[in-house]
Amino acid sequence: MAGEIIAGRFELIEHIAQGGSGTVWLARDLKHERICAAKVMRQSYSGEILRFVREQGVKFDHPHLLTPYGWAAVDERVLIATELMRGGNLHTAMQDYGAFTQELVAEILVQLLDGLAHVHAAGWVHRDVKPANVLLESTSEGVPVVRLADFGIAAHRDEPRLTEHGAVVGTQGFIAPELRGGSEPEPAGDLYALGVLAVQLLEPSLRGDALSTYCDRARFSVDAQLSSVLGGLLARDPAKRLATARDASSMLAVLRNPSGYQVASGEPFEVFDHFESYGLPEGKPSPQQQPAGQPVSVPEPVRGKPARSAARLGLLVPWIAVLLALALGGLSLWLVFGGQSEADSVSPGPTVVSESPVPSSDPVKTSAAPSSSMQSKTPEQRGTEPSKESTSQSVVSIHSNVSTGDNCNAIELGLNVSGADGHRLSCEVDGAEYRWVAQD
């Protein structure tokens, strides 16, 4: 809820995204006096808390990686705070612009390969490289700067696994061939997913099985250097992928443009500030980089300025009218029957519950891995229904924002939850995948 303060430190300002395992908020870090992005999850949902423990424990200081700088937990909720990335993510950028040019894809590949090399050198495997997990800094029409985020299902070679051995974890279409066969996660799996990401930037219409089939062909109508890099990253032999990654930067150097890029339609690729209309200050250094004795001044967000805020207000008006009508009706009944005995008094009316629609840009997953995508230029809005559980039914102790048909994973197999659509759900095997199935 906007205005709520969690653990006395993080004030939730605006709901900006919805993921498979939590909600992303624009928030104010009261301790460091700065604006941040905050992912809020529920401790009562075992899959989410496991990913929370993993993600908040991963720390990297690298220009092309984004990991949490703080966290908080109170009651049934936990929160992870990261630097606010103002430019959205690659998934929403594809929705805005369509296909990317070869030169732009080459720039993104070089930056992400640099980031992944740092991750792998530290013994980590990300396991969910995809466009929605690559965030953008606000650079206008300059050279874009990307940062790989969301380490909720990352694995470390020296730490206990959070999933069963042999379990297939990741996003459909981005999983390397050896991982589909049950192999352990290795850096080469991230490189394969990066190759798929590059192909999808060139061909945004490809999804799921169609994307995998296209990548398996290993024939691409692009520049020779880019074609060689894509073929190496998508090779079935993991060793060839690792060799390609070492040489990719020099191979792609000829395609990079220090003055900026266009997309395939010929339009300049502009990474605009998604939060400019909120009246927020320019991006500030992280708490670790902020000079001592120089607090960041953070003004109150400008309400009503963005068009989406006006739209939300319009959606609330009917509910306000309903609540007002109920209140007036109750007052009239009290005036008529107020003198009667308690036994003859009028029982209270039903409670009206309303939630504003929130944007969602989650691609199809084979796991319940979180997605922390920001809003695009024209975000789709969708609402959540009030819970249909009757107060006379037994209380379900585990609640989640997943819905019937959503993907789950092996660590959640057999888990029963109360879903966002009001149904009692169970994680069950569905062919080669795991899905939430309604039990009522």
mmCIF file of N, CA, C and O in Angstrom, residues 262-346:
data_model
loop_
_atom_site.group_PDB
_atom_site.id
_atom_site.type_symbol
_atom_site.label_atom_id
_atom_site.label_comp_id
_atom_site.label_asym_id
_atom_site.label_seq_id
_atom_site.Cartn_x
_atom_site.Cartn_y
_atom_site.Cartn_z
ATOM 1 N N GLN A 262 20.434 3.070 -33.586
ATOM 2 C CA GLN A 262 19.054 3.041 -34.047
ATOM 3 C C GLN A 262 18.506 1.634 -33.895
ATOM 4 O O GLN A 262 19.260 0.678 -33.721
ATOM 5 N N VAL A 263 17.169 1.510 -33.962
ATOM 6 C CA VAL A 263 16.535 0.205 -34.005
ATOM 7 C C VAL A 263 16.265 -0.143 -35.459
ATOM 8 O O VAL A 263 16.514 0.665 -36.361
ATOM 9 N N ALA A 264 15.746 -1.350 -35.716
ATOM 10 C CA ALA A 264 15.583 -1.820 -37.086
ATOM 11 C C ALA A 264 14.662 -0.935 -37.922
ATOM 12 O O ALA A 264 14.814 -0.839 -39.140
ATOM 13 N N SER A 265 13.713 -0.261 -37.278
ATOM 14 C CA SER A 265 12.788 0.609 -38.002
ATOM 15 C C SER A 265 13.433 1.919 -38.442
ATOM 16 O O SER A 265 12.822 2.682 -39.187
ATOM 17 N N GLY A 266 14.648 2.193 -38.006
ATOM 18 C CA GLY A 266 15.323 3.435 -38.330
ATOM 19 C C GLY A 266 15.183 4.508 -37.270
ATOM 20 O O GLY A 266 15.823 5.565 -37.348
ATOM 21 N N GLU A 267 14.369 4.243 -36.239
ATOM 22 C CA GLU A 267 14.167 5.200 -35.150
ATOM 23 C C GLU A 267 15.353 5.168 -34.195
ATOM 24 O O GLU A 267 15.889 4.097 -33.895
ATOM 25 N N PRO A 268 15.804 6.332 -33.701
ATOM 26 C CA PRO A 268 16.891 6.320 -32.705
ATOM 27 C C PRO A 268 16.481 5.532 -31.472
ATOM 28 O O PRO A 268 15.332 5.598 -31.036
ATOM 29 N N PHE A 269 17.421 4.772 -30.926
ATOM 30 C CA PHE A 269 17.148 4.008 -29.708
ATOM 31 C C PHE A 269 17.350 4.934 -28.519
ATOM 32 O O PHE A 269 18.479 5.236 -28.133
ATOM 33 N N GLU A 270 16.248 5.395 -27.954
ATOM 34 C CA GLU A 270 16.296 6.329 -26.827
ATOM 35 C C GLU A 270 15.861 5.631 -25.553
ATOM 36 O O GLU A 270 14.772 5.054 -25.498
ATOM 37 N N VAL A 271 16.695 5.675 -24.553
ATOM 38 C CA VAL A 271 16.334 5.121 -23.247
ATOM 39 C C VAL A 271 15.910 6.286 -22.375
ATOM 40 O O VAL A 271 16.745 6.988 -21.796
ATOM 41 N N PHE A 272 14.609 6.518 -22.310
ATOM 42 C CA PHE A 272 14.097 7.668 -21.580
ATOM 43 C C PHE A 272 13.930 7.350 -20.098
ATOM 44 O O PHE A 272 13.911 6.187 -19.692
ATOM 45 N N ASP A 273 13.784 8.383 -19.312
ATOM 46 C CA ASP A 273 13.618 8.255 -17.868
ATOM 47 C C ASP A 273 12.154 7.953 -17.562
ATOM 48 O O ASP A 273 11.283 8.796 -17.744
ATOM 49 N N HIS A 274 11.862 6.730 -17.118
ATOM 50 C CA HIS A 274 10.490 6.322 -16.812
ATOM 51 C C HIS A 274 9.930 7.046 -15.589
ATOM 52 O O HIS A 274 8.723 7.005 -15.352
ATOM 53 N N PHE A 275 10.782 7.681 -14.793
ATOM 54 C CA PHE A 275 10.335 8.278 -13.533
ATOM 55 C C PHE A 275 10.484 9.796 -13.523
ATOM 56 O O PHE A 275 10.321 10.421 -12.489
ATOM 57 N N GLU A 276 10.755 10.381 -14.684
ATOM 58 C CA GLU A 276 10.943 11.824 -14.754
ATOM 59 C C GLU A 276 9.688 12.573 -14.311
ATOM 60 O O GLU A 276 9.761 13.589 -13.617
ATOM 61 N N SER A 277 8.497 12.053 -14.691
ATOM 62 C CA SER A 277 7.247 12.741 -14.374
ATOM 63 C C SER A 277 6.874 12.632 -12.896
ATOM 64 O O SER A 277 5.917 13.258 -12.454
ATOM 65 N N TYR A 278 7.615 11.831 -12.116
ATOM 66 C CA TYR A 278 7.351 11.718 -10.683
ATOM 67 C C TYR A 278 7.979 12.869 -9.892
ATOM 68 O O TYR A 278 7.791 12.989 -8.698
ATOM 69 N N GLY A 279 8.749 13.704 -10.557
ATOM 70 C CA GLY A 279 9.407 14.800 -9.863
ATOM 71 C C GLY A 279 10.556 14.336 -9.004
ATOM 72 O O GLY A 279 10.913 14.986 -8.023
ATOM 73 N N LEU A 280 11.195 13.218 -9.362
ATOM 74 C CA LEU A 280 12.312 12.694 -8.578
ATOM 75 C C LEU A 280 13.609 13.365 -8.988
ATOM 76 O O LEU A 280 13.768 13.798 -10.127
ATOM 77 N N PRO A 281 14.585 13.419 -8.083
ATOM 78 C CA PRO A 281 15.882 14.003 -8.435
ATOM 79 C C PRO A 281 16.632 13.093 -9.380
ATOM 80 O O PRO A 281 16.254 11.941 -9.591
ATOM 81 N N GLU A 282 17.711 13.614 -9.970
ATOM 82 C CA GLU A 282 18.545 12.785 -10.833
ATOM 83 C C GLU A 282 19.122 11.630 -10.032
ATOM 84 O O GLU A 282 19.184 11.661 -8.805
ATOM 85 N N GLY A 283 19.580 10.573 -10.762
ATOM 86 C CA GLY A 283 20.114 9.405 -10.092
ATOM 87 C C GLY A 283 21.259 9.759 -9.168
ATOM 88 O O GLY A 283 22.116 10.573 -9.507
ATOM 89 N N LYS A 284 21.287 9.161 -7.977
ATOM 90 C CA LYS A 284 22.324 9.437 -6.989
ATOM 91 C C LYS A 284 23.204 8.211 -6.805
ATOM 92 O O LYS A 284 22.807 7.090 -7.092
ATOM 93 N N PRO A 285 24.419 8.384 -6.313
ATOM 94 C CA PRO A 285 25.267 7.229 -6.048
ATOM 95 C C PRO A 285 24.661 6.338 -4.978
ATOM 96 O O PRO A 285 23.824 6.769 -4.199
ATOM 97 N N SER A 286 25.099 5.086 -5.004
ATOM 98 C CA SER A 286 24.595 4.129 -4.024
ATOM 99 C C SER A 286 25.042 4.538 -2.626
ATOM 100 O O SER A 286 25.946 5.350 -2.466
ATOM 101 N N PRO A 287 24.431 3.968 -1.560
ATOM 102 C CA PRO A 287 24.824 4.334 -0.197
ATOM 103 C C PRO A 287 26.312 4.133 0.068
ATOM 104 O O PRO A 287 26.933 4.892 0.795
ATOM 105 N N GLN A 288 26.881 3.087 -0.579
ATOM 106 C CA GLN A 288 28.294 2.839 -0.358
ATOM 107 C C GLN A 288 29.156 3.941 -0.973
ATOM 108 O O GLN A 288 30.261 4.206 -0.524
ATOM 109 N N GLN A 289 28.638 4.599 -2.063
ATOM 110 C CA GLN A 289 29.415 5.602 -2.756
ATOM 111 C C GLN A 289 29.110 7.023 -2.284
ATOM 112 O O GLN A 289 29.834 7.947 -2.591
ATOM 113 N N GLN A 290 28.025 7.210 -1.549
ATOM 114 C CA GLN A 290 27.608 8.544 -1.137
ATOM 115 C C GLN A 290 28.617 9.139 -0.148
ATOM 116 O O GLN A 290 28.916 8.528 0.883
ATOM 117 N N PRO A 291 29.178 10.324 -0.430
ATOM 118 C CA PRO A 291 30.152 10.933 0.493
ATOM 119 C C PRO A 291 29.530 11.186 1.861
ATOM 120 O O PRO A 291 28.369 11.560 1.963
ATOM 121 N N ALA A 292 30.321 10.968 2.891
ATOM 122 C CA ALA A 292 29.829 11.179 4.250
ATOM 123 C C ALA A 292 29.480 12.644 4.463
ATOM 124 O O ALA A 292 30.156 13.544 3.976
ATOM 125 N N GLY A 293 28.401 12.882 5.193
ATOM 126 C CA GLY A 293 28.005 14.233 5.529
ATOM 127 C C GLY A 293 27.275 14.956 4.418
ATOM 128 O O GLY A 293 27.040 16.152 4.504
ATOM 129 N N GLN A 294 26.928 14.239 3.319
ATOM 130 C CA GLN A 294 26.210 14.860 2.210
ATOM 131 C C GLN A 294 24.923 14.098 1.942
ATOM 132 O O GLN A 294 24.844 13.297 1.019
ATOM 133 N N PRO A 295 23.906 14.284 2.758
ATOM 134 C CA PRO A 295 22.650 13.553 2.563
ATOM 135 C C PRO A 295 21.978 13.947 1.260
ATOM 136 O O PRO A 295 22.115 15.073 0.793
ATOM 137 N N VAL A 296 21.261 12.999 0.675
ATOM 138 C CA VAL A 296 20.548 13.246 -0.567
ATOM 139 C C VAL A 296 19.177 13.823 -0.253
ATOM 140 O O VAL A 296 18.428 13.257 0.524
ATOM 141 N N SER A 297 18.850 14.950 -0.839
ATOM 142 C CA SER A 297 17.545 15.565 -0.641
ATOM 143 C C SER A 297 16.537 14.923 -1.584
ATOM 144 O O SER A 297 16.715 14.968 -2.797
ATOM 145 N N VAL A 298 15.523 14.306 -1.040
ATOM 146 C CA VAL A 298 14.516 13.616 -1.847
ATOM 147 C C VAL A 298 13.168 14.269 -1.638
ATOM 148 O O VAL A 298 12.571 14.137 -0.571
ATOM 149 N N PRO A 299 12.646 15.007 -2.632
ATOM 150 C CA PRO A 299 11.343 15.651 -2.471
ATOM 151 C C PRO A 299 10.214 14.646 -2.540
ATOM 152 O O PRO A 299 10.411 13.510 -2.963
ATOM 153 N N GLU A 300 9.050 15.060 -2.105
ATOM 154 C CA GLU A 300 7.871 14.215 -2.232
ATOM 155 C C GLU A 300 7.569 14.008 -3.706
ATOM 156 O O GLU A 300 7.727 14.917 -4.520
ATOM 157 N N PRO A 301 7.127 12.819 -4.131
ATOM 158 C CA PRO A 301 6.783 12.598 -5.533
ATOM 159 C C PRO A 301 5.610 13.466 -5.940
ATOM 160 O O PRO A 301 4.726 13.733 -5.139
ATOM 161 N N VAL A 302 5.638 13.924 -7.198
ATOM 162 C CA VAL A 302 4.566 14.776 -7.710
ATOM 163 C C VAL A 302 3.370 13.908 -8.065
ATOM 164 O O VAL A 302 3.429 13.133 -9.011
ATOM 165 N N ARG A 303 2.309 13.985 -7.311
ATOM 166 C CA ARG A 303 1.121 13.187 -7.557
ATOM 167 C C ARG A 303 0.260 13.825 -8.645
ATOM 168 O O ARG A 303 0.144 15.040 -8.729
ATOM 169 N N GLY A 304 -0.371 13.001 -9.452
ATOM 170 C CA GLY A 304 -1.308 13.458 -10.444
ATOM 171 C C GLY A 304 -0.652 13.910 -11.728
ATOM 172 O O GLY A 304 -1.322 14.169 -12.712
ATOM 173 N N LYS A 305 0.699 13.990 -11.782
ATOM 174 C CA LYS A 305 1.371 14.465 -12.976
ATOM 175 C C LYS A 305 1.408 13.413 -14.075
ATOM 176 O O LYS A 305 1.106 13.702 -15.219
ATOM 177 N N PRO A 306 1.769 12.141 -13.770
ATOM 178 C CA PRO A 306 1.774 11.138 -14.822
ATOM 179 C C PRO A 306 0.350 10.818 -15.253
ATOM 180 O O PRO A 306 -0.582 10.818 -14.463
ATOM 181 N N ALA A 307 0.205 10.436 -16.526
ATOM 182 C CA ALA A 307 -1.121 10.075 -17.028
ATOM 183 C C ALA A 307 -1.659 8.859 -16.326
ATOM 184 O O ALA A 307 -2.859 8.730 -16.100
ATOM 185 N N ARG A 308 -0.755 7.898 -15.951
ATOM 186 C CA ARG A 308 -1.245 6.681 -15.321
ATOM 187 C C ARG A 308 -1.848 6.967 -13.944
ATOM 188 O O ARG A 308 -2.742 6.253 -13.489
ATOM 189 N N SER A 309 -1.380 8.017 -13.244
ATOM 190 C CA SER A 309 -1.966 8.356 -11.953
ATOM 191 C C SER A 309 -3.385 8.857 -12.131
ATOM 192 O O SER A 309 -4.283 8.536 -11.355
ATOM 193 N N ALA A 310 -3.619 9.653 -13.200
ATOM 194 C CA ALA A 310 -4.966 10.130 -13.479
ATOM 195 C C ALA A 310 -5.874 8.967 -13.834
ATOM 196 O O ALA A 310 -7.053 8.929 -13.463
ATOM 197 N N ALA A 311 -5.321 8.001 -14.572
ATOM 198 C CA ALA A 311 -6.132 6.835 -14.940
ATOM 199 C C ALA A 311 -6.549 6.047 -13.710
ATOM 200 O O ALA A 311 -7.679 5.582 -13.591
ATOM 201 N N ARG A 312 -5.610 5.882 -12.749
ATOM 202 C CA ARG A 312 -5.939 5.148 -11.531
ATOM 203 C C ARG A 312 -7.032 5.875 -10.754
ATOM 204 O O ARG A 312 -7.924 5.263 -10.179
ATOM 205 N N LEU A 313 -6.948 7.223 -10.725
ATOM 206 C CA LEU A 313 -7.954 7.987 -10.008
ATOM 207 C C LEU A 313 -9.325 7.766 -10.626
ATOM 208 O O LEU A 313 -10.326 7.604 -9.927
ATOM 209 N N GLY A 314 -9.356 7.728 -11.992
ATOM 210 C CA GLY A 314 -10.630 7.486 -12.658
ATOM 211 C C GLY A 314 -11.200 6.130 -12.325
ATOM 212 O O GLY A 314 -12.416 5.955 -12.200
ATOM 213 N N LEU A 315 -10.329 5.123 -12.157
ATOM 214 C CA LEU A 315 -10.803 3.788 -11.810
ATOM 215 C C LEU A 315 -11.331 3.721 -10.389
ATOM 216 O O LEU A 315 -12.190 2.899 -10.068
ATOM 217 N N LEU A 316 -10.836 4.579 -9.507
ATOM 218 C CA LEU A 316 -11.267 4.547 -8.115
ATOM 219 C C LEU A 316 -12.598 5.249 -7.881
ATOM 220 O O LEU A 316 -13.296 4.965 -6.906
ATOM 221 N N VAL A 317 -12.963 6.177 -8.786
ATOM 222 C CA VAL A 317 -14.175 6.963 -8.574
ATOM 223 C C VAL A 317 -15.416 6.105 -8.381
ATOM 224 O O VAL A 317 -16.205 6.330 -7.465
ATOM 225 N N PRO A 318 -15.662 5.063 -9.254
ATOM 226 C CA PRO A 318 -16.858 4.243 -9.029
ATOM 227 C C PRO A 318 -16.882 3.580 -7.661
ATOM 228 O O PRO A 318 -17.930 3.461 -7.023
ATOM 229 N N TRP A 319 -15.717 3.118 -7.181
ATOM 230 C CA TRP A 319 -15.672 2.452 -5.882
ATOM 231 C C TRP A 319 -15.937 3.445 -4.749
ATOM 232 O O TRP A 319 -16.574 3.107 -3.752
ATOM 233 N N ILE A 320 -15.434 4.667 -4.918
ATOM 234 C CA ILE A 320 -15.714 5.686 -3.905
ATOM 235 C C ILE A 320 -17.209 5.953 -3.827
ATOM 236 O O ILE A 320 -17.789 6.105 -2.749
ATOM 237 N N ALA A 321 -17.849 5.984 -5.018
ATOM 238 C CA ALA A 321 -19.297 6.205 -5.050
ATOM 239 C C ALA A 321 -20.046 5.073 -4.360
ATOM 240 O O ALA A 321 -21.013 5.282 -3.622
ATOM 241 N N VAL A 322 -19.590 3.819 -4.588
ATOM 242 C CA VAL A 322 -20.237 2.662 -3.951
ATOM 243 C C VAL A 322 -20.098 2.745 -2.440
ATOM 244 O O VAL A 322 -21.065 2.528 -1.689
ATOM 245 N N LEU A 323 -18.870 3.038 -1.967
ATOM 246 C CA LEU A 323 -18.645 3.120 -0.530
ATOM 247 C C LEU A 323 -19.478 4.231 0.101
ATOM 248 O O LEU A 323 -20.036 4.068 1.196
ATOM 249 N N LEU A 324 -19.592 5.369 -0.609
ATOM 250 C CA LEU A 324 -20.389 6.476 -0.097
ATOM 251 C C LEU A 324 -21.860 6.094 -0.012
ATOM 252 O O LEU A 324 -22.553 6.398 0.967
ATOM 253 N N ALA A 325 -22.343 5.364 -1.053
ATOM 254 C CA ALA A 325 -23.735 4.930 -1.050
ATOM 255 C C ALA A 325 -24.012 3.982 0.105
ATOM 256 O O ALA A 325 -25.052 4.047 0.769
ATOM 257 N N LEU A 326 -23.050 3.059 0.358
ATOM 258 C CA LEU A 326 -23.218 2.118 1.468
ATOM 259 C C LEU A 326 -23.255 2.857 2.802
ATOM 260 O O LEU A 326 -24.048 2.534 3.701
ATOM 261 N N ALA A 327 -22.374 3.864 2.928
ATOM 262 C CA ALA A 327 -22.337 4.615 4.179
ATOM 263 C C ALA A 327 -23.647 5.368 4.409
ATOM 264 O O ALA A 327 -24.206 5.368 5.515
ATOM 265 N N LEU A 328 -24.173 6.016 3.365
ATOM 266 C CA LEU A 328 -25.433 6.743 3.491
ATOM 267 C C LEU A 328 -26.595 5.800 3.770
ATOM 268 O O LEU A 328 -27.492 6.086 4.561
ATOM 269 N N GLY A 329 -26.553 4.612 3.100
ATOM 270 C CA GLY A 329 -27.605 3.622 3.344
ATOM 271 C C GLY A 329 -27.589 3.148 4.781
ATOM 272 O O GLY A 329 -28.624 2.989 5.432
ATOM 273 N N GLY A 330 -26.358 2.901 5.294
ATOM 274 C CA GLY A 330 -26.246 2.461 6.682
ATOM 275 C C GLY A 330 -26.738 3.516 7.645
ATOM 276 O O GLY A 330 -27.393 3.217 8.654
ATOM 277 N N LEU A 331 -26.435 4.790 7.341
ATOM 278 C CA LEU A 331 -26.893 5.875 8.201
ATOM 279 C C LEU A 331 -28.416 5.966 8.212
ATOM 280 O O LEU A 331 -29.043 6.151 9.264
ATOM 281 N N SER A 332 -29.043 5.788 7.041
ATOM 282 C CA SER A 332 -30.512 5.840 6.956
ATOM 283 C C SER A 332 -31.145 4.723 7.775
ATOM 284 O O SER A 332 -32.119 4.917 8.504
ATOM 285 N N LEU A 333 -30.584 3.509 7.650
ATOM 286 C CA LEU A 333 -31.122 2.374 8.398
ATOM 287 C C LEU A 333 -30.980 2.601 9.897
ATOM 288 O O LEU A 333 -31.849 2.238 10.691
ATOM 289 N N TRP A 334 -29.881 3.194 10.288
ATOM 290 C CA TRP A 334 -29.670 3.438 11.724
ATOM 291 C C TRP A 334 -30.694 4.441 12.237
ATOM 292 O O TRP A 334 -31.222 4.300 13.333
ATOM 293 N N LEU A 335 -30.967 5.469 11.419
ATOM 294 C CA LEU A 335 -31.958 6.470 11.838
ATOM 295 C C LEU A 335 -33.348 5.847 11.960
ATOM 296 O O LEU A 335 -34.141 6.218 12.824
ATOM 297 N N VAL A 336 -33.674 4.878 11.071
ATOM 298 C CA VAL A 336 -35.008 4.256 11.103
ATOM 299 C C VAL A 336 -35.126 3.247 12.227
ATOM 300 O O VAL A 336 -36.096 3.190 12.971
ATOM 301 N N PHE A 337 -34.088 2.421 12.376
ATOM 302 C CA PHE A 337 -34.172 1.298 13.314
ATOM 303 C C PHE A 337 -33.339 1.502 14.568
ATOM 304 O O PHE A 337 -33.184 0.586 15.375
ATOM 305 N N GLY A 338 -32.782 2.697 14.754
ATOM 306 C CA GLY A 338 -31.884 2.923 15.893
ATOM 307 C C GLY A 338 -32.528 2.669 17.237
ATOM 308 O O GLY A 338 -31.876 2.306 18.208
ATOM 309 N N GLY A 339 -33.875 2.845 17.364
ATOM 310 C CA GLY A 339 -34.540 2.663 18.655
ATOM 311 C C GLY A 339 -34.893 1.234 18.956
ATOM 312 O O GLY A 339 -35.404 0.926 20.030
ATOM 313 N N GLN A 340 -34.731 0.328 17.972
ATOM 314 C CA GLN A 340 -35.104 -1.062 18.202
ATOM 315 C C GLN A 340 -34.054 -1.764 19.047
ATOM 316 O O GLN A 340 -32.948 -1.276 19.226
ATOM 317 N N SER A 341 -34.420 -2.930 19.505
ATOM 318 C CA SER A 341 -33.501 -3.713 20.346
ATOM 319 C C SER A 341 -32.358 -4.234 19.504
ATOM 320 O O SER A 341 -32.418 -4.249 18.283
ATOM 321 N N GLU A 342 -31.335 -4.685 20.212
ATOM 322 C CA GLU A 342 -30.156 -5.204 19.525
ATOM 323 C C GLU A 342 -30.513 -6.383 18.644
ATOM 324 O O GLU A 342 -29.948 -6.590 17.587
ATOM 325 N N ALA A 343 -31.486 -7.185 19.057
ATOM 326 C CA ALA A 343 -31.872 -8.360 18.275
ATOM 327 C C ALA A 343 -32.484 -7.969 16.949
ATOM 328 O O ALA A 343 -32.456 -8.731 15.992
ATOM 329 N N ASP A 344 -33.106 -6.780 16.878
ATOM 330 C CA ASP A 344 -33.770 -6.356 15.647
ATOM 331 C C ASP A 344 -32.899 -5.423 14.817
ATOM 332 O O ASP A 344 -33.347 -4.878 13.825
ATOM 333 N N SER A 345 -31.676 -5.181 15.259
ATOM 334 C CA SER A 345 -30.824 -4.222 14.549
ATOM 335 C C SER A 345 -30.412 -4.763 13.187
ATOM 336 O O SER A 345 -30.413 -5.970 12.958
ATOM 337 N N VAL A 346 -30.061 -3.844 12.277
ATOM 338 C CA VAL A 346 -29.677 -4.236 10.932
ATOM 339 C C VAL A 346 -28.235 -4.711 10.944
ATOM 340 O O VAL A 346 -27.361 -4.061 11.494
#
